[in-house]
Short mmCIF file of C-alpha atoms in Angstrom, two decimals:
data_model
loop_
_atom_site.label_atom_id
_atom_site.label_comp_id
_atom_site.label_asym_id
_atom_site.label_seq_id
_atom_site.Cartn_x
_atom_site.Cartn_y
_atom_site.Cartn_z
CA UNK A 142 34.57 15.88 -8.78
CA UNK A 143 35.78 16.53 -5.20
CA UNK A 144 34.77 14.27 -2.35
CA UNK A 145 31.23 14.89 -1.08
CA UNK A 146 31.22 16.89 2.13
CA UNK A 147 29.85 15.99 5.56
CA UNK A 148 29.33 19.20 7.53
CA UNK A 149 29.14 19.19 11.34
CA UNK A 150 27.74 22.18 13.23
CA UNK A 151 28.21 22.54 17.00
CA UNK A 152 29.13 25.52 19.19
CA UNK A 153 30.76 23.33 21.87
CA UNK A 154 34.44 22.85 20.87
CA UNK A 155 34.74 19.49 22.61
CA UNK A 156 31.55 18.07 21.04
CA UNK A 157 32.52 19.49 17.65
CA UNK A 158 35.93 17.85 17.84
CA UNK A 159 34.44 14.54 18.96
CA UNK A 160 31.84 14.26 16.20
CA UNK A 161 34.38 15.38 13.61
CA UNK A 162 36.89 12.82 14.84
CA UNK A 163 34.40 9.94 14.77
CA UNK A 164 33.09 10.80 11.31
CA UNK A 165 36.57 11.28 9.89
CA UNK A 166 37.72 7.91 11.25
CA UNK A 167 34.90 6.05 9.53
CA UNK A 168 34.19 8.09 6.39
CA UNK A 169 37.35 10.11 5.73
CA UNK A 170 38.42 7.93 2.80
CA UNK A 171 35.28 8.75 0.80
CA UNK A 172 34.02 12.05 2.26
CA UNK A 173 35.45 15.40 3.28
CA UNK A 174 34.48 16.19 6.89
CA UNK A 175 34.22 19.95 7.54
CA UNK A 176 33.21 21.74 10.75
CA UNK A 177 31.39 24.92 11.69
CA UNK A 178 30.83 26.32 15.19
CA UNK A 179 27.58 28.21 14.59
CA UNK A 180 24.57 28.27 12.32
CA UNK A 181 25.59 31.43 10.42
CA UNK A 182 29.09 30.04 9.86
CA UNK A 183 27.60 26.79 8.57
CA UNK A 184 25.30 28.62 6.14
CA UNK A 185 28.20 30.68 4.84
CA UNK A 186 30.26 27.53 4.34
CA UNK A 187 27.38 25.80 2.52
CA UNK A 188 27.00 28.81 0.22
CA UNK A 189 30.69 28.63 -0.71
CA UNK A 190 30.43 24.89 -1.37
CA UNK A 191 27.41 25.49 -3.60
CA UNK A 192 29.27 28.15 -5.58
CA UNK A 193 32.05 25.66 -6.25
CA UNK A 194 29.47 22.98 -7.14
CA UNK A 195 30.90 20.76 -4.40
CA UNK A 196 28.37 18.12 -3.32
CA UNK A 197 27.17 18.01 0.28
CA UNK A 198 26.05 14.56 1.40
CA UNK A 199 25.10 15.27 5.01
CA UNK A 200 24.72 18.04 7.56
CA UNK A 201 25.01 17.03 11.24
CA UNK A 202 23.80 19.81 13.54
CA UNK A 203 23.41 20.20 17.29
CA UNK A 204 19.98 21.49 18.28
CA UNK A 205 21.01 23.66 21.24
CA UNK A 206 23.16 26.46 19.84
CA UNK A 207 22.77 30.01 21.21
CA UNK A 208 22.54 32.20 18.10
CA UNK A 209 20.61 29.84 15.87
CA UNK A 210 19.18 26.46 16.77
CA UNK A 211 20.01 23.38 14.75
CA UNK A 212 16.52 23.14 13.25
CA UNK A 213 16.56 26.84 12.30
CA UNK A 214 19.91 26.38 10.57
CA UNK A 215 18.81 23.21 8.75
CA UNK A 216 15.68 24.90 7.45
CA UNK A 217 17.85 27.57 5.80
CA UNK A 218 20.45 25.01 4.67
CA UNK A 219 17.98 23.50 2.16
CA UNK A 220 18.64 26.47 -0.15
CA UNK A 221 22.32 25.55 -0.50
CA UNK A 222 22.18 21.77 -0.04
CA UNK A 223 18.73 20.67 -1.21
CA UNK A 224 19.59 16.96 -1.44
CA UNK A 225 21.78 16.59 1.65
CA UNK A 226 20.76 14.27 4.47
CA UNK A 227 20.01 16.09 7.75
CA UNK A 228 20.94 14.57 11.11
CA UNK A 229 20.06 16.43 14.34
CA UNK A 230 21.93 15.85 17.61
CA UNK A 231 19.52 16.28 20.50
CA UNK A 232 19.02 15.97 24.21
CA UNK A 233 16.08 13.99 25.58
CA UNK A 234 14.06 17.19 26.08
CA UNK A 235 14.39 18.06 22.37
CA UNK A 236 12.44 15.02 21.10
CA UNK A 237 9.24 16.97 20.32
CA UNK A 238 11.25 19.56 18.39
CA UNK A 239 12.96 16.84 16.37
CA UNK A 240 9.68 15.11 15.49
CA UNK A 241 8.21 18.42 14.35
CA UNK A 242 11.31 19.00 12.23
CA UNK A 243 10.71 15.70 10.42
CA UNK A 244 7.48 17.13 9.03
CA UNK A 245 8.47 20.79 8.70
CA UNK A 246 12.01 20.75 7.27
CA UNK A 247 12.49 17.17 6.09
CA UNK A 248 14.79 16.09 8.92
CA UNK A 249 16.05 12.60 8.12
CA UNK A 250 17.01 11.41 11.61
CA UNK A 251 17.61 12.66 15.13
CA UNK A 252 20.19 11.13 17.47
CA UNK A 253 20.40 11.67 21.19
CA UNK A 254 23.73 12.62 22.73
CA UNK A 255 26.05 11.07 23.70
CA UNK A 256 26.51 8.71 20.77
CA UNK A 257 29.11 6.45 22.43
CA UNK A 258 30.02 3.87 21.40
CA UNK A 259 29.90 5.15 17.79
CA UNK A 260 30.05 1.62 16.33
CA UNK A 261 26.66 0.93 17.88
CA UNK A 262 24.88 4.29 18.04
CA UNK A 263 26.37 6.60 15.41
CA UNK A 264 27.76 4.63 12.48
CA UNK A 265 24.67 2.47 11.73
CA UNK A 266 22.56 5.63 11.39
CA UNK A 267 25.09 7.50 9.27
CA UNK A 268 25.77 4.41 7.14
CA UNK A 269 22.11 4.19 6.15
CA UNK A 270 21.75 7.91 5.45
CA UNK A 271 24.89 8.04 3.30
CA UNK A 272 23.88 4.87 1.48
CA UNK A 273 20.54 6.51 0.61
CA UNK A 274 22.35 9.64 -0.57
CA UNK A 275 24.69 7.63 -2.79
CA UNK A 276 21.74 5.79 -4.33
CA UNK A 277 20.26 9.16 -5.34
CA UNK A 278 23.61 10.54 -6.55
CA UNK A 279 25.42 7.97 -8.69
CA UNK A 280 28.93 9.09 -9.52
CA UNK A 281 29.44 10.99 -12.74
CA UNK A 282 31.84 8.26 -13.83
CA UNK A 283 29.11 5.63 -14.01
CA UNK A 284 30.25 3.03 -16.50
CA UNK A 285 26.85 2.01 -17.88
CA UNK A 286 25.56 4.34 -20.61
CA UNK A 287 22.16 4.37 -22.27
CA UNK A 288 21.63 6.14 -25.60
CA UNK A 289 18.12 6.65 -26.94
CA UNK A 290 15.13 8.92 -27.52
CA UNK A 291 13.43 10.77 -24.69
CA UNK A 292 9.98 9.68 -25.84
CA UNK A 293 10.84 6.06 -26.60
CA UNK A 294 8.87 3.44 -24.66
CA UNK A 295 11.83 1.05 -24.96
CA UNK A 296 14.23 3.64 -23.56
CA UNK A 297 11.85 4.27 -20.67
CA UNK A 298 11.63 0.53 -19.95
CA UNK A 299 15.42 0.13 -19.88
CA UNK A 300 15.98 3.20 -17.69
CA UNK A 301 13.27 2.07 -15.28
CA UNK A 302 14.79 -1.41 -15.06
CA UNK A 303 18.25 -0.02 -14.28
CA UNK A 304 16.94 2.47 -11.73
CA UNK A 305 14.82 -0.04 -9.87
CA UNK A 306 17.68 -2.53 -9.74
CA UNK A 307 19.99 0.15 -8.28
CA UNK A 308 22.29 0.22 -11.31
CA UNK A 309 23.67 3.72 -11.87
CA UNK A 310 23.88 4.82 -15.48
CA UNK A 311 24.34 7.87 -17.70
CA UNK A 312 21.55 8.78 -20.09
CA UNK A 313 22.13 10.44 -23.49
CA UNK A 314 19.24 11.74 -25.57
CA UNK A 315 20.21 11.54 -29.26
CA UNK A 316 17.96 14.51 -30.04
CA UNK A 317 19.35 16.84 -27.39
CA UNK A 318 22.83 15.61 -26.39
CA UNK A 319 25.78 15.90 -28.76
CA UNK A 320 27.50 13.03 -26.93
CA UNK A 321 24.47 10.83 -27.57
CA UNK A 322 24.65 11.55 -31.29
CA UNK A 323 28.38 10.82 -31.28
CA UNK A 324 27.90 7.47 -29.51
CA UNK A 325 25.17 6.49 -31.95
CA UNK A 326 27.50 7.30 -34.86
CA UNK A 327 30.42 5.39 -33.33
CA UNK A 328 28.20 2.34 -32.83
CA UNK A 329 26.92 2.66 -36.41
CA UNK A 330 23.45 2.34 -34.91
CA UNK A 331 20.29 2.76 -36.92
CA UNK A 332 17.12 4.23 -35.37
CA UNK A 333 15.76 0.70 -34.91
CA UNK A 334 18.85 -0.15 -32.80
CA UNK A 335 17.96 2.36 -30.10
CA UNK A 336 18.20 2.35 -27.19
CA UNK A 337 21.84 1.35 -27.00
CA UNK A 338 23.14 0.04 -23.70
CA UNK A 339 26.92 0.33 -23.39
CA UNK A 340 28.40 -1.91 -20.71
CA UNK A 341 32.16 -2.02 -19.98
CA UNK A 342 33.93 -5.12 -21.26
CA UNK A 343 30.86 -6.29 -23.11
CA UNK A 344 29.23 -5.99 -26.52
CA UNK A 345 27.02 -3.03 -27.39
CA UNK A 346 23.42 -3.99 -26.67
CA UNK A 347 21.03 -2.81 -29.38
CA UNK A 348 17.40 -2.34 -28.34
CA UNK A 349 17.87 -5.11 -25.77
CA UNK A 350 15.29 -6.84 -23.63
CA UNK A 351 15.57 -6.41 -19.88
CA UNK A 352 16.68 -10.04 -19.71
CA UNK A 353 19.60 -9.26 -22.04
CA UNK A 354 20.52 -6.19 -19.98
CA UNK A 355 20.39 -8.21 -16.76
CA UNK A 356 22.66 -10.86 -18.24
CA UNK A 357 25.18 -8.28 -19.47
CA UNK A 358 25.31 -6.72 -16.00
CA UNK A 359 25.90 -10.06 -14.31
CA UNK A 360 22.53 -10.15 -12.54
CA UNK A 361 21.17 -13.62 -11.83
CA UNK A 362 18.62 -14.64 -14.45
CA UNK A 363 18.46 -18.40 -13.83
CA UNK A 364 18.05 -20.68 -10.82
CA UNK A 365 21.05 -22.59 -9.51
CA UNK A 366 19.42 -25.69 -8.00
CA UNK A 367 17.23 -28.44 -9.47
CA UNK A 368 14.85 -28.40 -6.48
CA UNK A 369 14.08 -25.88 -3.71
CA UNK A 370 12.09 -26.07 -0.52
CA UNK A 371 10.30 -22.86 -1.50
CA UNK A 372 9.88 -20.82 -4.67
CA UNK A 373 8.49 -17.32 -4.19
CA UNK A 374 7.02 -15.69 -7.29
CA UNK A 375 7.21 -11.92 -6.95
CA UNK A 376 9.77 -9.67 -5.27
CA UNK A 377 7.50 -7.06 -3.71
CA UNK A 378 7.16 -6.51 0.07
CA UNK A 379 5.27 -9.80 0.56
CA UNK A 380 7.74 -11.82 -1.52
CA UNK A 381 10.83 -10.26 0.04
CA UNK A 382 9.47 -10.76 3.56
CA UNK A 383 8.74 -14.41 2.76
CA UNK A 384 12.27 -14.74 1.40
CA UNK A 385 13.86 -13.28 4.53
CA UNK A 386 11.96 -15.55 6.89
CA UNK A 387 12.26 -18.69 4.76
CA UNK A 388 16.01 -18.37 4.15
CA UNK A 389 16.75 -17.36 7.74
CA UNK A 390 14.93 -20.49 8.94
CA UNK A 391 16.96 -22.82 6.75
CA UNK A 392 14.66 -23.38 3.77
CA UNK A 393 16.38 -23.43 0.39
CA UNK A 394 14.65 -20.46 -1.21
CA UNK A 395 14.47 -18.78 -4.60
CA UNK A 396 12.61 -15.56 -5.48
CA UNK A 397 11.57 -14.94 -9.10
CA UNK A 398 10.95 -11.31 -10.06
CA UNK A 399 10.16 -10.18 -13.59
CA UNK A 400 11.16 -6.53 -13.12
CA UNK A 401 12.96 -5.47 -9.95
CA UNK A 402 12.81 -6.01 -6.18
CA UNK A 403 10.17 -3.88 -4.49
CA UNK A 404 7.21 -4.53 -6.76
CA UNK A 405 4.69 -1.72 -7.15
CA UNK A 406 5.63 -0.39 -3.70
CA UNK A 407 9.23 -0.01 -4.91
CA UNK A 408 8.14 2.89 -7.11
CA UNK A 409 6.67 4.90 -4.23
CA UNK A 410 8.37 8.23 -3.56
CA UNK A 411 7.61 7.92 0.15
CA UNK A 412 6.03 5.39 2.49
CA UNK A 413 5.31 7.54 5.52
CA UNK A 414 3.06 5.31 7.62
CA UNK A 415 5.32 2.25 7.81
CA UNK A 416 6.01 1.33 11.44
CA UNK A 417 9.46 2.23 12.74
CA UNK A 418 10.33 4.94 10.17
CA UNK A 419 9.07 8.29 11.52
CA UNK A 420 10.72 10.14 8.65
CA UNK A 421 9.24 7.68 6.17
CA UNK A 422 11.25 5.92 3.50
CA UNK A 423 11.05 5.53 -0.24
CA UNK A 424 9.86 2.32 -1.83
CA UNK A 425 13.28 1.98 -3.42
CA UNK A 426 14.96 2.26 -0.01
CA UNK A 427 12.65 -0.34 1.51
CA UNK A 428 13.35 -2.73 -1.37
CA UNK A 429 17.10 -2.13 -1.12
CA UNK A 430 17.14 -2.89 2.62
CA UNK A 431 14.96 -5.99 2.21
CA UNK A 432 17.11 -7.25 -0.65
CA UNK A 433 20.21 -6.94 1.52
CA UNK A 434 18.52 -9.08 4.17
CA UNK A 435 17.39 -11.67 1.63
CA UNK A 436 20.91 -11.95 0.23
CA UNK A 437 22.49 -12.10 3.67
CA UNK A 438 20.42 -15.14 4.61
CA UNK A 439 21.24 -16.95 1.39
CA UNK A 440 18.07 -16.82 -0.69
CA UNK A 441 18.57 -16.75 -4.45
CA UNK A 442 17.05 -13.99 -6.58
CA UNK A 443 16.22 -14.61 -10.24
CA UNK A 444 15.61 -11.34 -12.09
CA UNK A 445 14.06 -10.31 -15.39
CA UNK A 446 12.21 -13.59 -15.81
CA UNK A 447 8.47 -13.62 -16.43
CA UNK A 448 6.52 -16.54 -14.96
CA UNK A 449 4.06 -17.95 -17.50
CA UNK A 450 2.73 -21.15 -15.93
CA UNK A 451 2.32 -23.39 -12.91
CA UNK A 452 2.11 -27.19 -12.67
CA UNK A 453 1.57 -29.79 -9.96
CA UNK A 454 3.92 -32.76 -10.29
CA UNK A 455 3.09 -35.10 -7.43
CA UNK A 456 4.79 -33.66 -4.30
CA UNK A 457 6.60 -31.04 -6.40
CA UNK A 458 5.30 -27.70 -7.66
CA UNK A 459 6.77 -26.34 -10.92
CA UNK A 460 6.97 -22.66 -11.87
CA UNK A 461 7.33 -22.25 -15.63
CA UNK A 462 9.39 -19.33 -16.96
CA UNK A 463 9.15 -17.54 -20.27
CA UNK A 464 11.57 -19.10 -22.75
CA UNK A 465 11.10 -22.68 -21.56
CA UNK A 466 13.00 -22.68 -18.26
CA UNK A 467 11.36 -23.89 -15.05
CA UNK A 468 11.92 -24.03 -11.29
CA UNK A 469 10.76 -26.92 -9.12
CA UNK A 470 10.04 -26.57 -5.41
CA UNK A 471 8.24 -28.41 -2.66
CA UNK A 472 6.09 -25.33 -1.99
CA UNK A 473 5.31 -22.08 -3.77
CA UNK A 474 4.23 -18.63 -2.53
CA UNK A 475 2.45 -16.48 -5.11
CA UNK A 476 3.30 -12.85 -4.27
CA UNK A 477 2.99 -11.31 -7.72
CA UNK A 478 0.96 -8.37 -6.44
CA UNK A 479 -1.09 -6.12 -8.65
CA UNK A 480 -0.51 -3.70 -11.49
CA UNK A 481 -2.29 -0.46 -12.27
CA UNK A 482 -5.32 -0.88 -14.50
CA UNK A 483 -5.14 0.68 -17.94
CA UNK A 484 -7.24 3.69 -18.91
CA UNK A 485 -9.49 2.94 -21.85
CA UNK A 486 -9.70 6.47 -23.30
CA UNK A 487 -8.94 6.80 -27.04
CA UNK A 488 -5.29 7.50 -27.88
CA UNK A 489 -3.76 6.39 -24.59
CA UNK A 490 -2.65 2.93 -25.69
CA UNK A 491 -0.57 4.29 -28.58
CA UNK A 492 1.18 6.80 -26.30
CA UNK A 493 2.01 4.45 -23.41
CA UNK A 494 5.70 4.83 -22.61
CA UNK A 495 5.82 8.06 -24.64
CA UNK A 496 4.28 10.50 -22.22
CA UNK A 497 1.65 8.18 -20.73
CA UNK A 498 2.96 6.09 -17.84
CA UNK A 499 1.42 3.70 -15.34
CA UNK A 500 3.12 4.50 -12.06
CA UNK A 501 6.34 6.49 -11.81
CA UNK A 502 9.66 5.76 -10.20
CA UNK A 503 10.57 8.29 -7.54
CA UNK A 504 13.98 8.98 -9.08
CA UNK A 505 12.45 9.94 -12.45
CA UNK A 506 10.55 12.98 -11.21
CA UNK A 507 13.28 15.35 -12.43
CA UNK A 508 12.40 14.52 -16.04
CA UNK A 509 9.32 16.75 -15.64
CA UNK A 510 11.33 19.85 -14.77
CA UNK A 511 9.24 23.04 -15.33
CA UNK A 512 6.44 21.17 -17.14
CA UNK A 513 2.73 20.73 -16.44
CA UNK A 514 2.04 17.20 -15.20
CA UNK A 515 -1.29 15.38 -14.91
CA UNK A 516 -1.97 12.45 -12.57
CA UNK A 517 -5.01 10.18 -12.59
CA UNK A 518 -5.89 8.58 -9.26
CA UNK A 519 -6.99 9.29 -5.71
CA UNK A 520 -5.27 6.66 -3.56
CA UNK A 521 -2.07 7.07 -1.54
CA UNK A 522 0.16 6.12 -4.47
CA UNK A 523 -1.26 8.98 -6.54
CA UNK A 524 -0.91 11.41 -3.64
CA UNK A 525 2.74 10.53 -3.03
CA UNK A 526 3.46 10.85 -6.74
CA UNK A 527 1.87 14.30 -6.80
CA UNK A 528 4.04 15.50 -3.91
CA UNK A 529 7.20 14.05 -5.43
CA UNK A 530 6.56 15.46 -8.92
CA UNK A 531 5.68 18.89 -7.48
CA UNK A 532 9.32 19.27 -6.46
CA UNK A 533 10.23 19.64 -10.14
CA UNK A 534 7.13 20.30 -12.24
CA UNK A 535 5.74 23.78 -12.76
CA UNK A 536 2.26 22.50 -11.95
CA UNK A 537 0.77 19.13 -10.96
CA UNK A 538 -2.91 18.49 -11.64
CA UNK A 539 -4.49 15.56 -9.79
CA UNK A 540 -7.55 14.24 -11.65
CA UNK A 541 -10.07 12.54 -9.34
CA UNK A 542 -13.24 10.80 -10.53
CA UNK A 543 -15.02 11.03 -7.17
CA UNK A 544 -16.13 14.13 -5.32
CA UNK A 545 -13.62 13.89 -2.47
CA UNK A 546 -10.01 12.94 -1.85
CA UNK A 547 -10.79 11.76 1.67
CA UNK A 548 -12.78 8.78 0.36
CA UNK A 549 -9.65 6.91 -0.76
CA UNK A 550 -6.55 8.79 0.48
CA UNK A 551 -4.99 8.93 3.95
CA UNK A 552 -5.73 12.19 5.77
CA UNK A 553 -2.08 13.10 6.28
CA UNK A 554 -1.56 13.03 2.51
CA UNK A 555 -4.69 15.05 1.81
CA UNK A 556 -3.48 17.78 4.16
CA UNK A 557 0.01 17.84 2.61
CA UNK A 558 -1.36 18.02 -0.93
CA UNK A 559 -3.62 20.95 -0.06
CA UNK A 560 -0.65 22.77 1.45
CA UNK A 561 1.39 22.68 -1.80
CA UNK A 562 0.48 25.66 -4.00
CA UNK A 563 1.66 24.02 -7.23
CA UNK A 564 -0.64 20.99 -6.82
CA UNK A 565 -4.17 21.44 -8.17
CA UNK A 566 -6.93 18.91 -7.40
CA UNK A 567 -9.74 18.58 -9.93
CA UNK A 568 -12.61 16.52 -8.58
CA UNK A 569 -15.22 14.75 -10.71
CA UNK A 570 -12.85 14.90 -13.68
CA UNK A 571 -11.63 12.12 -15.99
CA UNK A 572 -9.45 11.70 -19.10
CA UNK A 573 -11.64 11.39 -22.19
CA UNK A 574 -8.90 11.16 -24.85
CA UNK A 575 -5.22 11.75 -25.59
CA UNK A 576 -3.36 12.77 -28.72
CA UNK A 577 0.16 13.51 -29.88
CA UNK A 578 2.65 13.08 -32.69
CA UNK A 579 5.35 10.71 -31.45
CA UNK A 580 4.57 11.53 -27.82
CA UNK A 581 1.74 12.91 -25.70
CA UNK A 582 0.88 16.52 -26.45
CA UNK A 583 -2.81 16.99 -25.58
CA UNK A 584 -5.27 15.55 -23.07
CA UNK A 585 -9.02 15.91 -23.34
CA UNK A 586 -10.58 16.18 -19.89
CA UNK A 587 -14.27 15.61 -19.16
CA UNK A 588 -16.26 17.14 -16.31
CA UNK A 589 -18.32 14.18 -15.06
CA UNK A 590 -21.13 16.39 -13.75
CA UNK A 591 -21.53 18.91 -16.57
CA UNK A 592 -20.47 16.54 -19.37
CA UNK A 593 -18.28 19.26 -20.92
CA UNK A 594 -14.77 18.65 -22.24
CA UNK A 595 -11.57 20.69 -22.25
CA UNK A 596 -8.29 20.22 -24.12
CA UNK A 597 -5.08 20.83 -22.14
CA UNK A 598 -1.49 20.81 -23.38
CA UNK A 599 0.89 18.45 -21.57
CA UNK A 600 3.59 15.90 -22.26
CA UNK A 601 3.11 13.95 -19.02
CA UNK A 602 0.30 11.74 -17.74
CA UNK A 603 0.85 9.34 -14.85
CA UNK A 604 -1.91 6.85 -14.05
CA UNK A 605 -2.55 5.28 -10.62
CA UNK A 606 -5.94 3.58 -10.81
CA UNK A 607 -7.22 0.31 -9.42
CA UNK A 608 -5.52 -3.00 -9.00
CA UNK A 609 -5.33 -5.82 -11.53
CA UNK A 610 -3.80 -8.97 -9.95
CA UNK A 611 -1.03 -10.77 -11.80
CA UNK A 612 -2.47 -14.28 -11.62
CA UNK A 613 -2.96 -15.39 -15.23
CA UNK A 614 0.10 -17.66 -14.88
CA UNK A 615 -1.55 -19.82 -12.22
CA UNK A 616 -3.83 -21.75 -14.58
CA UNK A 617 -7.34 -23.17 -14.11
CA UNK A 618 -6.68 -25.33 -11.04
CA UNK A 619 -6.14 -22.29 -8.80
CA UNK A 620 -9.46 -20.78 -7.75
CA UNK A 621 -9.77 -17.01 -8.21
CA UNK A 622 -12.62 -14.52 -8.11
CA UNK A 623 -13.99 -12.74 -11.17
CA UNK A 624 -11.23 -10.10 -10.99
CA UNK A 625 -8.43 -12.66 -10.71
CA UNK A 626 -7.64 -12.44 -6.98
CA UNK A 627 -6.63 -15.76 -5.38
CA UNK A 628 -9.03 -17.33 -2.86
CA UNK A 629 -7.26 -18.75 0.18
CA UNK A 630 -8.08 -20.49 3.45
CA UNK A 631 -11.51 -19.60 4.85
CA UNK A 632 -12.55 -17.70 1.70
CA UNK A 633 -11.81 -20.80 -0.37
CA UNK A 634 -13.72 -23.10 1.97
CA UNK A 635 -16.75 -20.79 1.98
CA UNK A 636 -16.87 -20.36 -1.80
CA UNK A 637 -18.67 -22.43 -4.40
CA UNK A 638 -15.26 -23.83 -5.32
CA UNK A 639 -14.81 -25.39 -1.86
CA UNK A 640 -15.50 -28.94 -3.05
CA UNK A 641 -12.45 -28.67 -5.37
CA UNK A 642 -10.16 -28.84 -2.32
CA UNK A 643 -8.58 -32.31 -2.63
CA UNK A 644 -7.48 -33.11 0.94
CA UNK A 645 -9.28 -34.24 4.09
CA UNK A 646 -7.74 -31.42 6.14
CA UNK A 647 -9.01 -27.86 5.56
CA UNK A 648 -6.78 -25.44 3.62
CA UNK A 649 -4.34 -23.43 5.72
CA UNK A 650 -4.97 -19.71 6.17
CA UNK A 651 -3.09 -18.49 3.07
CA UNK A 652 -3.26 -21.74 1.09
CA UNK A 653 -4.91 -21.77 -2.32
CA UNK A 654 -7.07 -24.49 -3.89
CA UNK A 655 -3.82 -26.31 -4.78
CA UNK A 656 -2.14 -27.71 -1.64
CA UNK A 657 1.34 -26.29 -1.20
CA UNK A 658 0.58 -23.15 -3.21
CA UNK A 659 0.14 -20.12 -0.96
CA UNK A 660 -0.80 -16.52 -1.78
CA UNK A 661 0.48 -13.48 0.13
CA UNK A 662 0.00 -9.74 -0.24
CA UNK A 663 -2.09 -7.83 -2.75
CA UNK A 664 -2.62 -10.83 -5.02
CA UNK A 665 -4.86 -12.45 -2.42
CA UNK A 666 -8.60 -11.79 -2.18
CA UNK A 667 -9.52 -9.29 0.58
CA UNK A 668 -5.93 -8.31 1.34
CA UNK A 669 -5.48 -4.84 2.86
CA UNK A 670 -3.39 -3.39 -0.03
CA UNK A 671 -0.88 -1.90 2.41
CA UNK A 672 2.88 -2.47 2.61
CA UNK A 673 2.77 -3.47 6.29
CA UNK A 674 0.06 -6.07 5.74
CA UNK A 675 1.91 -7.48 2.72
CA UNK A 676 5.06 -7.87 4.81
CA UNK A 677 3.03 -9.56 7.54
CA UNK A 678 1.42 -12.00 5.12
CA UNK A 679 4.79 -12.79 3.56
CA UNK A 680 6.17 -13.70 6.99
CA UNK A 681 3.01 -15.64 7.89
CA UNK A 682 3.17 -17.64 4.65
CA UNK A 683 6.51 -19.14 5.69
CA UNK A 684 5.04 -20.35 8.99
CA UNK A 685 2.29 -22.06 6.95
CA UNK A 686 4.83 -23.48 4.48
CA UNK A 687 6.61 -25.15 7.40
CA UNK A 688 3.33 -26.71 8.51
CA UNK A 689 2.61 -27.91 4.98
CA UNK A 690 6.08 -29.40 4.47
CA UNK A 691 5.85 -31.22 7.79
CA UNK A 692 2.85 -33.19 6.49
CA UNK A 693 4.23 -34.14 3.05
#
């Protein structure tokens, strides 16, 4: 494969030469920088690149060109470079046009001219855009290979783990890919051995656990110290924020995450109302950025380890891991978040992971190419999934139990969903049953008003309903409500469990019924269930941890 291209478009020869020179100096080793002097010339060049199947990573266009403006050219460029990142060079007066382009043509970023010095104004922007593009386009020579069945729940689990941990891999379906069949034969693998995970310089992994895959890839699966200042359980937005602030302030910190950094938010195709990102960003991108900060400040990350218990040992708090390992710390932040509740309709349990999925990773939407897809849910997560899946599916049907989307979904999402012709919203509708042989083939839908049912053919059902907190590991000493959410601070003091607080001082704002154990994010009672609030609580928890440690 040839180097990915970065195309610059500017009618001013001096500006064109300057932007080309700066991009070539920084990115010439990995990208081919090509230039066009007008919109039509750029579109012709993109068409020729597409015919040669040459990848285009980025298009950098000036807004003020006489024959065709930058935004007009970029709108047409999507046909030839659908996955390229778009960067618009603007003057101050073009700001409104650029903001409109974010919504109308998917502009990724706009940058005011001049961009000198490039080390401060140009390269940080381009670095982030190209990093995002590379995450979505792993090289064809990826060394990790996964061989399995398309409708295998174990294959789905392994692929999801690799994707969410930003490990590029090649997937081979033994039923549809000749290379997959060949690799299975070479490994002398039986059906029970699938999926196979082939890692360079390592043994062939046969139907491995995510812990085994993490170990083979060199990911950290065990803590390095006998005692930490702070152990954070959960690597979602709240946990990662707590990790950034704790490590940057000198606390020895470890984060334990059973799946991958980002938590439930990490699966979101787009977070569009997060402050400071007018274009929005994917949950995966947010997690990737936060993880880089956590690592930079020196916090440890322990992956693929499920937390199964919690103990108080005098001034020390112990987090017990599956398999017998444990981590001791002077304070603990529970940031395990929530998971989607399971649908109770007949047939769904047997088909989970084989056509029925709870949540969906943004990068997996292409698996539904040209199929009919059904989604259950009416909150923002379901709306973002519908928009993302509509890019590939023939039709997306959003099943909503209530009589209105506006009750539970942000207005900007409602408007976008209604503007997509391939997304159908069915109100007052629920899943009554599911059936299939080996994988999902039929859903039975029930009209909640008329009581009538209808069978529809589909291989894809994605569920986004409710929130079940992951708190069973905390044990009986930690007070929770009937649904499992942790009571903290004022809620704890006002509850019937208030007398169980053991100290003379009142509990701190995010402190649980066990001193030194704090809860942040969605796992806490009455939290806002928004990414921004989770990040805020994660940061706030570290301030409270400092106060707690100062008194012990």
